[in-house]
XYZ file of C-alpha atoms in Angstrom:
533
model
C 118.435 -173.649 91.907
C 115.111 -174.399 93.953
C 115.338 -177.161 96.732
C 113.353 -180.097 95.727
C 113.034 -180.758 99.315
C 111.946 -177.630 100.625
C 108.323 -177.988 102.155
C 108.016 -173.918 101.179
C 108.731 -173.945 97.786
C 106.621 -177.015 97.373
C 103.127 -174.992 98.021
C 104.468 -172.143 94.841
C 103.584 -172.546 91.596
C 107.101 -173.126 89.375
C 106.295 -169.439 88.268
C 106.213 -167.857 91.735
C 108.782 -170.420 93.083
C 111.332 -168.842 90.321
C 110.006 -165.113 90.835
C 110.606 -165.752 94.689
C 114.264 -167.304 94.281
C 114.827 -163.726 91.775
C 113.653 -162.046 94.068
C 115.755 -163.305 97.052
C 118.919 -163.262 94.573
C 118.486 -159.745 93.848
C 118.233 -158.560 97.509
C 121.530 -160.333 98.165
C 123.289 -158.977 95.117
C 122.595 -155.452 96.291
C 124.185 -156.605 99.965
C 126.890 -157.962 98.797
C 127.629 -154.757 96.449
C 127.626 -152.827 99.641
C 130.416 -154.989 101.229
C 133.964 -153.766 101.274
C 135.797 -155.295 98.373
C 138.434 -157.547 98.693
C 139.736 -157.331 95.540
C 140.378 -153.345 94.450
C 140.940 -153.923 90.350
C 139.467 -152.184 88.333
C 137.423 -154.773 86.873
C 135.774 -155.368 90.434
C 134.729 -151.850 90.717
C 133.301 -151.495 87.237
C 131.531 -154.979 87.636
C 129.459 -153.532 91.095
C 127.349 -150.599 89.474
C 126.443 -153.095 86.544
C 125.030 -156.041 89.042
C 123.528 -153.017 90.989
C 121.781 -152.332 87.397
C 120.509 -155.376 86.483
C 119.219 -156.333 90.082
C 117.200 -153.276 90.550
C 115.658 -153.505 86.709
C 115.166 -157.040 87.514
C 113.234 -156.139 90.757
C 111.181 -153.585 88.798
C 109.951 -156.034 86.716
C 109.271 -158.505 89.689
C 107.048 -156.016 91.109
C 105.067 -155.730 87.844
C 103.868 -158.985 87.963
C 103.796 -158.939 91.586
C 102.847 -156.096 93.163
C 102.612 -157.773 96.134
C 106.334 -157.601 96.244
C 106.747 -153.562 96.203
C 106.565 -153.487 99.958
C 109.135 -156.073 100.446
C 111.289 -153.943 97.895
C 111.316 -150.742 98.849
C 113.360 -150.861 102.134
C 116.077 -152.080 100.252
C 115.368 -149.691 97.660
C 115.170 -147.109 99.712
C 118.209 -147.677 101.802
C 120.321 -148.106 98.529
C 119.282 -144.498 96.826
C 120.280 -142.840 100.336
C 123.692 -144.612 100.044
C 124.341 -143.844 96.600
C 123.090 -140.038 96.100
C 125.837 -138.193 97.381
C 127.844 -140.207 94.622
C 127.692 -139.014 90.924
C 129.626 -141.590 89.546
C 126.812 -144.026 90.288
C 124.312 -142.015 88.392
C 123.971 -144.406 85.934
C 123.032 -146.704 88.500
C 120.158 -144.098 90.326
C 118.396 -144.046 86.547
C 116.745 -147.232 87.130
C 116.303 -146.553 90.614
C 114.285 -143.261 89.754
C 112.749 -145.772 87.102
C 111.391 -147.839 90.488
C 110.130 -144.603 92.329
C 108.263 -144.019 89.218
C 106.459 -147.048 88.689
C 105.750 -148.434 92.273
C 106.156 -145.041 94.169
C 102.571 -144.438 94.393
C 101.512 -147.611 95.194
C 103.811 -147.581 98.064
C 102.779 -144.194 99.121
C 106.883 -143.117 99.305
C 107.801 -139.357 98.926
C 109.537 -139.165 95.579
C 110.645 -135.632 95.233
C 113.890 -135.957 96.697
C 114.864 -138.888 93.705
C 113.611 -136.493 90.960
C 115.338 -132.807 92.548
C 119.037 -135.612 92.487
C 117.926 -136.750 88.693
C 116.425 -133.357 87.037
C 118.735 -130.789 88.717
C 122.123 -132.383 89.500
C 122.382 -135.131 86.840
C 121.977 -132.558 83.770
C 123.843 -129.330 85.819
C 127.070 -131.507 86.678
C 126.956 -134.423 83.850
C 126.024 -133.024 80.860
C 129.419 -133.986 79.186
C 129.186 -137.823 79.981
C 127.952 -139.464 76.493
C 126.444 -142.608 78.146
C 124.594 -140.736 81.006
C 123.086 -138.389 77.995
C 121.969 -141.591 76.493
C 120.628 -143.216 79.303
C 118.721 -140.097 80.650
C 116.776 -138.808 77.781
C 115.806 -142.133 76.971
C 114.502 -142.570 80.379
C 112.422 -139.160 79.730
C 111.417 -140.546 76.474
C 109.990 -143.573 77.588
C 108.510 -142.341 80.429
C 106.799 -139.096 79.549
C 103.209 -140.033 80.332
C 104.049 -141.676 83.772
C 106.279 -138.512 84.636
C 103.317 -135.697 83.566
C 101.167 -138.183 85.880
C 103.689 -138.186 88.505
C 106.214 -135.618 88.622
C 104.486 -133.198 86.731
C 107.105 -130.757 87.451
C 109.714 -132.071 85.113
C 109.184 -129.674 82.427
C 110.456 -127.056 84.726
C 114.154 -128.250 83.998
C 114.180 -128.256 80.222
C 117.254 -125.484 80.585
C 118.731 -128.130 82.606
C 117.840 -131.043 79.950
C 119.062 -128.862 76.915
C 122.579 -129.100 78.027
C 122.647 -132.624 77.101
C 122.146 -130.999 73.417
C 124.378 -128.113 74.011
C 127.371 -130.573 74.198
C 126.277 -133.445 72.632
C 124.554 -132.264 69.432
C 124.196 -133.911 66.966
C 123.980 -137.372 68.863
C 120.921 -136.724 70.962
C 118.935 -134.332 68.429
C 116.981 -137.432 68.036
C 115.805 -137.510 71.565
C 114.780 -134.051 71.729
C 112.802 -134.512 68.331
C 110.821 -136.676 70.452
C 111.178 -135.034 73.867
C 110.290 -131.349 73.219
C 106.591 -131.529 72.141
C 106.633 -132.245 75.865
C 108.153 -129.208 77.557
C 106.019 -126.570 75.348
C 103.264 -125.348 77.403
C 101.478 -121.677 77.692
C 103.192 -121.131 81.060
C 106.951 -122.394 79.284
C 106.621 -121.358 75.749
C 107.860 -118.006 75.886
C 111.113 -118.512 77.739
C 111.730 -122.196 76.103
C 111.497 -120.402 73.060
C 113.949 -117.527 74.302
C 115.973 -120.438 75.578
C 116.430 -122.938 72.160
C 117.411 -119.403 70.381
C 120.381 -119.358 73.155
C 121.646 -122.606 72.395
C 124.803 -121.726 70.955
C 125.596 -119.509 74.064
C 125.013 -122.419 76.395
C 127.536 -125.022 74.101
C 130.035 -122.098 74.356
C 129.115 -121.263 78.226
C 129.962 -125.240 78.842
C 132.839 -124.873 77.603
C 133.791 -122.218 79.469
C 132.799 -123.669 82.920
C 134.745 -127.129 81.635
C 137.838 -125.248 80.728
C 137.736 -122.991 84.095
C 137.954 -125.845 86.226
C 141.123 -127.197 84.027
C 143.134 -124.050 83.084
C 145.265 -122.191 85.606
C 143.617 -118.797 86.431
C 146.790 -116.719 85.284
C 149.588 -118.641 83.052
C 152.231 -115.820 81.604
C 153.546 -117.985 78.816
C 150.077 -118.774 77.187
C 147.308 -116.891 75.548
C 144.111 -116.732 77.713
C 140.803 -116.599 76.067
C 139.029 -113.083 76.238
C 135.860 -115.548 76.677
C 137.725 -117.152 79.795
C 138.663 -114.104 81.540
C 135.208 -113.242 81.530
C 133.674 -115.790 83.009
C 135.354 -115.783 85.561
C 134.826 -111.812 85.837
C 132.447 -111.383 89.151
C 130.858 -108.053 86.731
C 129.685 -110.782 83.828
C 129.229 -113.624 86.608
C 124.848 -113.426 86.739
C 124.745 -113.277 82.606
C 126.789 -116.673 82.716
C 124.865 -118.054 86.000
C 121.143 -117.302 83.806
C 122.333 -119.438 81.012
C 123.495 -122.444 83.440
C 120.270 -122.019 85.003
C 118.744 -125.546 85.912
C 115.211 -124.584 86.271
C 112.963 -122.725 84.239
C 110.971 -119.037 85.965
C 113.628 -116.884 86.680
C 113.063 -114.680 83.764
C 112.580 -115.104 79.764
C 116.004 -113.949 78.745
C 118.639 -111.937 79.915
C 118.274 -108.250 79.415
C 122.127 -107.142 78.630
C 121.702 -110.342 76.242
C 123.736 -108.451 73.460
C 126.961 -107.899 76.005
C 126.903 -111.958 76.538
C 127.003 -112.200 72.650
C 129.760 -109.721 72.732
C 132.231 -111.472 75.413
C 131.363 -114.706 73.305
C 132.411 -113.692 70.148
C 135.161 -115.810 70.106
C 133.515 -118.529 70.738
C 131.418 -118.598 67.112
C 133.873 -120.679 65.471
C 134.410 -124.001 68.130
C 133.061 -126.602 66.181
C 131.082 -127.712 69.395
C 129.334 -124.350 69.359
C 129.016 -124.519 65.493
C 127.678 -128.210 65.784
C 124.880 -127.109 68.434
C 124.071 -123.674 66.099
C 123.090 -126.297 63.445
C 120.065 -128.016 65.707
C 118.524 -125.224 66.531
C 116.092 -124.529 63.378
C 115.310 -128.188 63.520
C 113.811 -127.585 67.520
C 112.537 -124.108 66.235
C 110.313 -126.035 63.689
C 108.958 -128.986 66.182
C 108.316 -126.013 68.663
C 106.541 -123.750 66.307
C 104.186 -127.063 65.525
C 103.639 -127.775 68.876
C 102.769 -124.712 70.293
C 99.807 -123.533 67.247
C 98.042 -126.440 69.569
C 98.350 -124.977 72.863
C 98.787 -121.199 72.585
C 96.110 -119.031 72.902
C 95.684 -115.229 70.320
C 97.330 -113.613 73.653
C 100.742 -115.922 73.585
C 101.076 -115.961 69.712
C 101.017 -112.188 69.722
C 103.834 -112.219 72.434
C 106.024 -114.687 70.096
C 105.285 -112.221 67.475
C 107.221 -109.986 69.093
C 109.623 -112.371 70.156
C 110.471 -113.448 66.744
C 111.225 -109.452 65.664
C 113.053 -108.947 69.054
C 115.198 -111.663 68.703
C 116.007 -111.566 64.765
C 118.444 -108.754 65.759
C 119.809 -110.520 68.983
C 121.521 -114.228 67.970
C 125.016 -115.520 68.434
C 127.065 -113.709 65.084
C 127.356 -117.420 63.254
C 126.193 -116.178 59.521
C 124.710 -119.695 58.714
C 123.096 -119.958 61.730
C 121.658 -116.240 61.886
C 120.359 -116.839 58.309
C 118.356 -120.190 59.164
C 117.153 -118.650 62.513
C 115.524 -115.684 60.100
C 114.303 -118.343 57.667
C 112.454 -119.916 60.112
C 111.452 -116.909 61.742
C 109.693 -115.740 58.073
C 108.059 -119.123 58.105
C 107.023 -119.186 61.469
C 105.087 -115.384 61.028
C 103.660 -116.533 57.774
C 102.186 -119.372 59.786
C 100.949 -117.633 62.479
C 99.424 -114.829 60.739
C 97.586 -117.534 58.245
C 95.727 -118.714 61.489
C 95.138 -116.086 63.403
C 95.091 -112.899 60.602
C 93.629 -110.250 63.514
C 97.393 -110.968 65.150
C 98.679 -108.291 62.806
C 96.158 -105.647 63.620
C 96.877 -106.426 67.395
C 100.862 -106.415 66.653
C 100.429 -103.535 64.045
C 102.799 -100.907 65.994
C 105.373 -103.220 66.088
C 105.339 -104.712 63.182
C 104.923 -101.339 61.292
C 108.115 -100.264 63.701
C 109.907 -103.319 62.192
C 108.639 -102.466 58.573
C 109.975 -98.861 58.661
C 113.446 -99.418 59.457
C 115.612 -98.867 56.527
C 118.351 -101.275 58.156
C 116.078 -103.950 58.764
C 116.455 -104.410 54.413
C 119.733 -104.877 54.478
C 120.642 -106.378 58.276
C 117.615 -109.179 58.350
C 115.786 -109.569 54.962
C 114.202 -112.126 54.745
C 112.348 -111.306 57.923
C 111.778 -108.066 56.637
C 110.406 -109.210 53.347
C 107.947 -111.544 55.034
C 106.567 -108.770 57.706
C 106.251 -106.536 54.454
C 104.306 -109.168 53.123
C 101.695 -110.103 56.131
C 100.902 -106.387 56.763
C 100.001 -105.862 52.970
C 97.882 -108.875 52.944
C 95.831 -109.330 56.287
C 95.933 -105.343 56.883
C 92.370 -105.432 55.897
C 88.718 -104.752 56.923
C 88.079 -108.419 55.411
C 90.572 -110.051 57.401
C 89.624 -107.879 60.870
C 87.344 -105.300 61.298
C 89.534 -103.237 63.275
C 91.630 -102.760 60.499
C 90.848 -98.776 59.770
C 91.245 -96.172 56.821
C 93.670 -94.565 58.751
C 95.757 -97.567 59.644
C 96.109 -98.753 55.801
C 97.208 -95.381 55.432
C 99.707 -94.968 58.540
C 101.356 -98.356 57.116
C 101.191 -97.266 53.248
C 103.081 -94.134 54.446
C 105.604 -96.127 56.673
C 105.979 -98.590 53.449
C 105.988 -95.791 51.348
C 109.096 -93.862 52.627
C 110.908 -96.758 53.017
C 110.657 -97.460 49.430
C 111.668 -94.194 48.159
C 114.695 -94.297 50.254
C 116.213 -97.173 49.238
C 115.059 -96.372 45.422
C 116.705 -93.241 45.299
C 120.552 -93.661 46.984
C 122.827 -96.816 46.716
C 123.134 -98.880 49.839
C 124.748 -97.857 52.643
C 128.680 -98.471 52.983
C 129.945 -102.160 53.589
C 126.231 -103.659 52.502
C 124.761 -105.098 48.723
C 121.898 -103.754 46.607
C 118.204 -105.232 48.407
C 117.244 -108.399 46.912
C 114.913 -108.019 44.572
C 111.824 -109.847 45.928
C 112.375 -106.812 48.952
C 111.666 -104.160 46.214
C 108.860 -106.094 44.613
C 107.055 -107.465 48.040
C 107.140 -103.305 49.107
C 105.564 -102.748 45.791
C 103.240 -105.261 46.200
C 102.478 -104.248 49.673
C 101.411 -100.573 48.818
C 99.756 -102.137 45.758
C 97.079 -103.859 48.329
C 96.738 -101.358 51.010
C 95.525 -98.622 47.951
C 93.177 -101.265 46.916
C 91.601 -100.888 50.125
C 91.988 -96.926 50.126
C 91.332 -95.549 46.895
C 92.694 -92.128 47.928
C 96.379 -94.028 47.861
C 96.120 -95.350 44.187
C 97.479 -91.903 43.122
C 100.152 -91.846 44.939
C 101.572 -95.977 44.053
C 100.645 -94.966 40.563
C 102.526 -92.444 40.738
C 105.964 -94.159 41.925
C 105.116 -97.242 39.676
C 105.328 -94.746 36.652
C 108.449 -92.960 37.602
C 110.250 -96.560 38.156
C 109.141 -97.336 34.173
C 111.140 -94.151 33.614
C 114.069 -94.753 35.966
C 115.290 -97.630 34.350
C 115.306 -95.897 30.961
C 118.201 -93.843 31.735
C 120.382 -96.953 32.376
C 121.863 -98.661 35.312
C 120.710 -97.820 38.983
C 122.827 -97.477 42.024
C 120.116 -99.711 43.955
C 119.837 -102.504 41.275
C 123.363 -104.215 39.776
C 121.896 -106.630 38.183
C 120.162 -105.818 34.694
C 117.610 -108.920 34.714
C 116.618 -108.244 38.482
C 115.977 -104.656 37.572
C 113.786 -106.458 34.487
C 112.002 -107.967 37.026
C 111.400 -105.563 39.169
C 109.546 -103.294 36.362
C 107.522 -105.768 35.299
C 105.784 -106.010 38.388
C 105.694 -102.679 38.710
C 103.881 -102.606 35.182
C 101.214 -105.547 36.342
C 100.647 -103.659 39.463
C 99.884 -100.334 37.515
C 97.820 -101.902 34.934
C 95.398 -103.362 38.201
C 95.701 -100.461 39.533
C 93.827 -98.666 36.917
C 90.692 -100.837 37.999
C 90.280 -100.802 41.477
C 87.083 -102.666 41.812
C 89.268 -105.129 40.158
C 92.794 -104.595 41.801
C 90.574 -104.927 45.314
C 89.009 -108.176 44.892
C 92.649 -109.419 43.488
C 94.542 -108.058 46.209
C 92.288 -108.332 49.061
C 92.754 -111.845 50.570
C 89.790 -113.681 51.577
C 87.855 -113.901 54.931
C 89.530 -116.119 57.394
C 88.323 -119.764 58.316
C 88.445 -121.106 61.366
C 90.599 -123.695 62.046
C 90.637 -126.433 64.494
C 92.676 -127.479 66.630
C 93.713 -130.661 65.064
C 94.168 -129.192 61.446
C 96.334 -126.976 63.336
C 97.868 -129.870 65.137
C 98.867 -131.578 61.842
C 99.841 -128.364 59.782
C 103.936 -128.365 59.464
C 103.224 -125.488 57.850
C 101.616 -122.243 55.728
C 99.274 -123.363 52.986
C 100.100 -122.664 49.210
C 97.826 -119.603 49.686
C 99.834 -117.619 51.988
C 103.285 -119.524 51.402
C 104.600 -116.343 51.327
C 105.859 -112.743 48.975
C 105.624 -113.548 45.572
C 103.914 -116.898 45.012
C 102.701 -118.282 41.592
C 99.313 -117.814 41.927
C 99.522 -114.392 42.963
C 101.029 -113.514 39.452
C 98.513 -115.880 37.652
C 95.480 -114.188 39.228
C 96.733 -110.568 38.329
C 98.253 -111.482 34.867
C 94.220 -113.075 34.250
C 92.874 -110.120 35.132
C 95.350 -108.279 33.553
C 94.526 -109.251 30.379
């Protein structure tokens, strides 16, 4: 209540008499929170961080409409993050205090850096299984993104260190990081953030190790230790463990033995926390693959290139989530290659590498079939110049023997016939590439022939299924009859010159266009069953 009587509040405006009295109330609330309690229940305790709350949010917004007030704050401020920083339990408290460095720090000229090192390193690295802290954190991040690129640029640095709210909470805060990630991509982050969201089931499963080494006895005789367990707390595995619980970003893109830390978590694919966490990742894969199209330059999307063929062959061993990872993967390189079609010139060796590995058909098809599928149709002098005779012909040949092979043996031991669209996309493939050099339409003609024959003797040992083989000779019967015209079969085949995109088409493209959505698309067929006939 305001003294009628007092001479001071007399010369204030009701408005500024009120904010004064807050003001005054709020300063005393923090002193008294700092007194020694008298009373020790429970209630008491859990009652002090909650006034401590509420009186610095209500000072922050005190100091909006009276910034004259920031100087009389901050002491108190101030003197209240020193006494509650080497507390953790209170970190729910230091949120809105970091929110008060970050909106009145400037102004008061105060060095801030030692509130966000306490918030982005320690908060994440030592609290990432507290639900409500996870809440209140990455909705602090979410509201404040433009005031924190403005004032503590070097936030983004910590996004291994903010993903381990998602590696234990996922699915709750998915939604945050929907919103949140767009943030952390940038051409100095992209390729290790990117290395990083692939690892996300390692770092659920590495959580749960460091939780459960802290609880379980080192040695108990009379129960069975985790293989998992034991080696994390092995010294020899100790730095692969140490790179995933990294809390800032720089020390390296991945980790180089990356296949032994999938190996001594193998155990670990079925916790449903790890399982939960596996699902989120294509969803992040797709928001990062959208965001970074805006801000990567030719020389970065090559580098993902290879990325994306490193790392189909290097992921936790959870089926589903291996087989979404790939699926996005093939999107992804469609995508990329769509805007930037010289990218598979520059990334020809190791996309040709990729290409001519037999075990890539039956270990990671769907990659396989969509890397088939971008050298056949941007391997061409329309699409770059660079693109030579004798590179169409070193990737025909590659293409070539990779296609007898698996057309002349049944699969190997343990693994099914190749998928259909593999067969037809390789057929395709050759199809274009001997459009482009005529001296190779003798030699697909050829093979297209003796696969009319084949199938007249009866069942293959490559093909179990009688309409799939049906299929697969009809395009090989469309692609012969082009063939037979190449004038024709090149201005089919050959794609047309690329068109330059800017950077806000590319901003607001989730994805390929119709055009190049990919092997065996509708109009494809349409255009060569027209000129066909």
């Amino acid at each position: 209540m305001v003294s009628a009587t007092s001479s001071s509040s007399r010369l204030l405006s009701p408005k500024e008499r009120l904010r004064e009295k807050s003001f005054q109330y709020c300063q005393r609330l923090i002193e008294q929170c700092d007194r020694r309690k008298r009373c020790s229940s429970d209630f008491c305790s859990a009652l002090s961080p909650q006034c401590l709350v509420e009186a610095v949010c209500i000072l922050d917004c005190l100091c909006a409409e009276d910034p004259s007030l920031v100087y009389r704050t901050f002491p108190g401020i101030k003197a209240l993050f020193g006494r509650l920083s080497s507390d953790l339990s209170f970190a729910r408290v230091l949120l809105p205090v970091a929110q008060f460095y970050l909106n009145h720090g400037e102004m008061a000229a105060v060095d801030c850096e030692s509130v966000w090192k306490l918030v982005f390193s320690q908060f994440p690295a030592e609290l990432f299984n507290d639900p409500f802290l996870a809440h209140d954190f990455l909705r602090f991040l979410r509201l404040n993104l433009e005031g924190l690129q403005r004032a503590a640029p070097q936030f983004t640095r910590f996004f291994p260190n903010f993903l381990k709210f998602l590696a234990w909470n996922s699915p709750a805060v998915l939604e945050d990081f929907v919103d949140l990630l767009p943030s952390l991509v940038t051409p100095g982050s992209a390729v290790e953030l990117l290395h990083t969201l692939l690892d996300l089931p390692c770092l659920s499963a590495t959580l749960v190790l460091q939780l459960r080494s802290t609880t379980l006895p080192i040695s108990d005789p009379g129960s069975r230790s985790l293989l998992s367990l034991n080696a994390f707390r092995n010294p020899t595995f100790r730095g692969l463990f140490l790179f995933v619980l990294r809390t800032e970003a720089g020390s390296g893109d991945t980790i180089e033995r990356l296949s032994v830390l999938h190996d001594l978590l193998a155990e670990a694919t079925e916790w449903p926390r790890v399982v939960q966490c596996a699902q989120t990742a294509p969803v992040l894969l797709h928001i990062y693959f959208n965001t970074v199209v805006t801000v990567a330059d030719e020389k970065l999307l090559a580098h993902l290139i290879l990325v994306m063929l490193e790392r189909s062959n290097l992921l936790l061993s959870i089926p589903t989530y291996c087989k979404e990872i790939h699926r996005v993967f093939s999107c992804q390189l469609l995508r990329l290659c769509k805007l930037h079609p010289s990218l598979v010139v520059d990334q020809s060796p190791e996309l040709l590498e990729f290409a001519g590995t037999t075990a890539n058909v039956y270990s990671k098809e769907d990659v396989y079939t969509h890397v088939v599928w971008v050298l056949g149709e941007y391997l061409s002098p329309s699409s770059d110049s660079r693109c030579s005779v004798r590179l169409i012909t070193s990737c025909f040949e590659s293409l070539e023997a990779v296609l007898f092979e698996i057309t002349s043996s049944a699969p190997p031991p343990g693994s099914v016939c190749p998928a259909p669209k593999v067969i037809t996309t390789l057929m395709s493939a050759l199809a274009k590439l001997a459009s482009r050099s005529h001296d190779l339409i003798p030699r697909v003609s050829l093979f297209l022939s003796k696969l009319r024959n084949i199938t007249k003797g009866g069942s293959v040992p490559w093909c179990s299924d009688e309409e799939d083989m049906v299929a697969i000779v009809t395009r090989g019967e469309e692609l012969l009859s082009l063939l037979k015209t190449p004038g024709v079969a090149q201005s089919v085949l050959t794609p047309p010159p690329p068109r330059q995109h800017s950077p806000v088409a590319q901003r607001h493209q989730s994805g390929p266009a119709p055009a190049a959505a990919g092997p065996h698309h509708p109009h494809t067929l349409a255009v060569m069953h027209k000129h066909t006939l």
